[in-house]
């Protein structure tokens, strides 16, 4: 069992930056890492980025590559998503989830979703 809590969302102007955090507790040793997803109203939840606990291997959606950086602090069991050059289309609720398998980049590879944190980017 893994519990995840997102934080750090807020309102930012286009071109600005924001960092969201995902604090994990419980049996983190049983997971491969953490992924970030986002969901805007009326849209499907989409993959954003993922990272492994061991080795720090990262994966990014093409839409955020070069702008977002996922990282982790294993001592704190926390994963971060640094979001730079934000665009209005980045507006969404951002969720983190436990990664259940290697190289997972879709929802079927994740579980124990957090409650989400709202990120709003104004134009």
Short mmCIF file of C-alpha atoms in Angstrom, two decimals:
data_model
loop_
_atom_site.label_atom_id
_atom_site.label_comp_id
_atom_site.label_asym_id
_atom_site.label_seq_id
_atom_site.Cartn_x
_atom_site.Cartn_y
_atom_site.Cartn_z
CA UNK A 1 0.00 0.00 0.00
CA UNK A 2 1.31 3.40 -1.05
CA UNK A 3 -0.18 6.79 -0.23
CA UNK A 4 0.57 9.85 -2.33
CA UNK A 5 -0.12 13.50 -1.63
CA UNK A 6 0.32 16.24 -4.21
CA UNK A 7 1.00 19.86 -3.36
CA UNK A 8 2.37 23.04 -4.84
CA UNK A 9 -0.24 23.88 -7.42
CA UNK A 10 -1.41 27.40 -7.98
CA UNK A 11 -1.94 30.23 -10.42
CA UNK A 12 0.87 31.39 -12.67
CA UNK A 13 1.14 33.55 -15.76
CA UNK A 14 2.12 32.10 -19.10
CA UNK A 15 5.87 31.78 -19.32
CA UNK A 16 6.19 31.38 -15.59
CA UNK A 17 7.28 28.46 -13.46
CA UNK A 18 5.83 26.27 -10.78
CA UNK A 19 6.99 23.21 -8.88
CA UNK A 20 4.57 20.57 -7.69
CA UNK A 21 5.47 17.87 -5.20
CA UNK A 22 4.35 14.31 -4.59
CA UNK A 23 5.01 12.94 -1.14
CA UNK A 24 4.89 9.16 -0.90
CA UNK A 25 4.43 7.01 2.16
CA UNK A 26 3.81 3.37 2.87
CA UNK A 27 5.31 0.54 0.84
CA UNK A 28 7.24 2.60 -1.65
CA UNK A 29 9.75 -0.21 -1.98
CA UNK A 30 7.12 -2.22 -3.82
CA UNK A 31 6.87 0.31 -6.65
CA UNK A 32 9.16 1.27 -9.50
CA UNK A 33 8.70 4.98 -8.95
CA UNK A 34 6.19 7.75 -9.47
CA UNK A 35 4.45 9.26 -12.44
CA UNK A 36 2.72 12.57 -13.01
CA UNK A 37 -0.49 12.86 -14.98
CA UNK A 38 -2.80 15.77 -15.62
CA UNK A 39 -6.44 16.20 -16.47
CA UNK A 40 -8.24 19.25 -17.77
CA UNK A 41 -12.04 19.54 -17.63
CA UNK A 42 -13.67 17.46 -20.34
CA UNK A 43 -10.42 15.80 -21.31
CA UNK A 44 -8.85 12.46 -20.58
CA UNK A 45 -6.12 12.18 -18.04
CA UNK A 46 -2.79 12.25 -19.84
CA UNK A 47 0.71 11.20 -18.98
CA UNK A 48 3.18 13.95 -18.17
CA UNK A 49 6.33 12.41 -16.73
CA UNK A 50 7.61 9.49 -14.68
CA UNK A 51 10.70 8.59 -12.72
CA UNK A 52 12.11 5.44 -11.16
CA UNK A 53 13.24 5.27 -7.56
CA UNK A 54 16.32 3.33 -8.54
CA UNK A 55 18.52 4.98 -11.11
CA UNK A 56 16.27 7.96 -11.68
CA UNK A 57 15.28 7.00 -15.21
CA UNK A 58 12.86 9.61 -16.53
CA UNK A 59 10.14 9.70 -19.15
CA UNK A 60 8.35 12.72 -20.55
CA UNK A 61 5.38 13.42 -22.72
CA UNK A 62 6.42 15.16 -25.91
CA UNK A 63 4.27 18.15 -25.03
CA UNK A 64 6.32 18.95 -21.93
CA UNK A 65 9.77 17.76 -22.95
CA UNK A 66 12.32 20.50 -22.51
CA UNK A 67 10.01 22.51 -20.25
CA UNK A 68 9.25 20.16 -17.36
CA UNK A 69 11.73 18.26 -15.23
CA UNK A 70 10.85 15.39 -12.94
CA UNK A 71 13.15 14.56 -10.05
CA UNK A 72 13.08 12.66 -6.80
CA UNK A 73 14.49 12.81 -3.31
CA UNK A 74 14.60 9.21 -2.15
CA UNK A 75 15.41 10.17 1.44
CA UNK A 76 12.18 12.14 1.60
CA UNK A 77 10.18 9.75 -0.59
CA UNK A 78 9.20 12.77 -2.61
CA UNK A 79 8.97 13.36 -6.34
CA UNK A 80 8.95 16.82 -7.86
CA UNK A 81 7.79 18.20 -11.15
CA UNK A 82 9.44 21.48 -12.06
CA UNK A 83 7.36 23.21 -14.70
CA UNK A 84 8.94 26.02 -16.67
CA UNK A 85 7.75 28.05 -19.63
CA UNK A 86 4.19 27.27 -18.68
CA UNK A 87 1.46 27.63 -21.26
CA UNK A 88 -2.29 28.06 -20.81
CA UNK A 89 -2.76 24.56 -22.21
CA UNK A 90 -0.84 23.23 -19.21
CA UNK A 91 -3.80 24.18 -17.04
CA UNK A 92 -5.09 21.02 -15.38
CA UNK A 93 -5.31 19.09 -12.18
CA UNK A 94 -1.98 17.35 -11.74
CA UNK A 95 -1.94 13.90 -10.17
CA UNK A 96 0.85 11.62 -9.11
CA UNK A 97 0.61 7.86 -8.94
CA UNK A 98 2.73 4.88 -8.02
CA UNK A 99 4.45 3.23 -10.95
CA UNK A 100 3.68 -0.47 -11.04
CA UNK A 101 5.81 -1.66 -13.91
CA UNK A 102 8.95 -0.80 -15.80
CA UNK A 103 8.71 1.90 -18.44
CA UNK A 104 5.07 2.61 -17.62
CA UNK A 105 3.74 5.73 -19.30
CA UNK A 106 0.00 5.11 -19.28
CA UNK A 107 -2.63 4.82 -16.58
CA UNK A 108 -2.68 1.03 -16.62
CA UNK A 109 0.82 1.03 -15.19
CA UNK A 110 -0.02 3.15 -12.16
CA UNK A 111 -2.11 2.99 -9.03
CA UNK A 112 -2.56 4.67 -5.64
CA UNK A 113 -3.42 8.00 -7.18
CA UNK A 114 -3.12 11.15 -5.13
CA UNK A 115 -5.87 13.71 -4.75
CA UNK A 116 -4.42 16.08 -7.32
CA UNK A 117 -3.30 19.68 -7.24
CA UNK A 118 -4.68 22.41 -9.48
CA UNK A 119 -2.33 24.26 -11.82
CA UNK A 120 -3.78 27.23 -13.64
CA UNK A 121 -1.81 29.14 -16.25
CA UNK A 122 -3.21 32.48 -17.33
CA UNK A 123 -2.56 34.02 -20.72
#
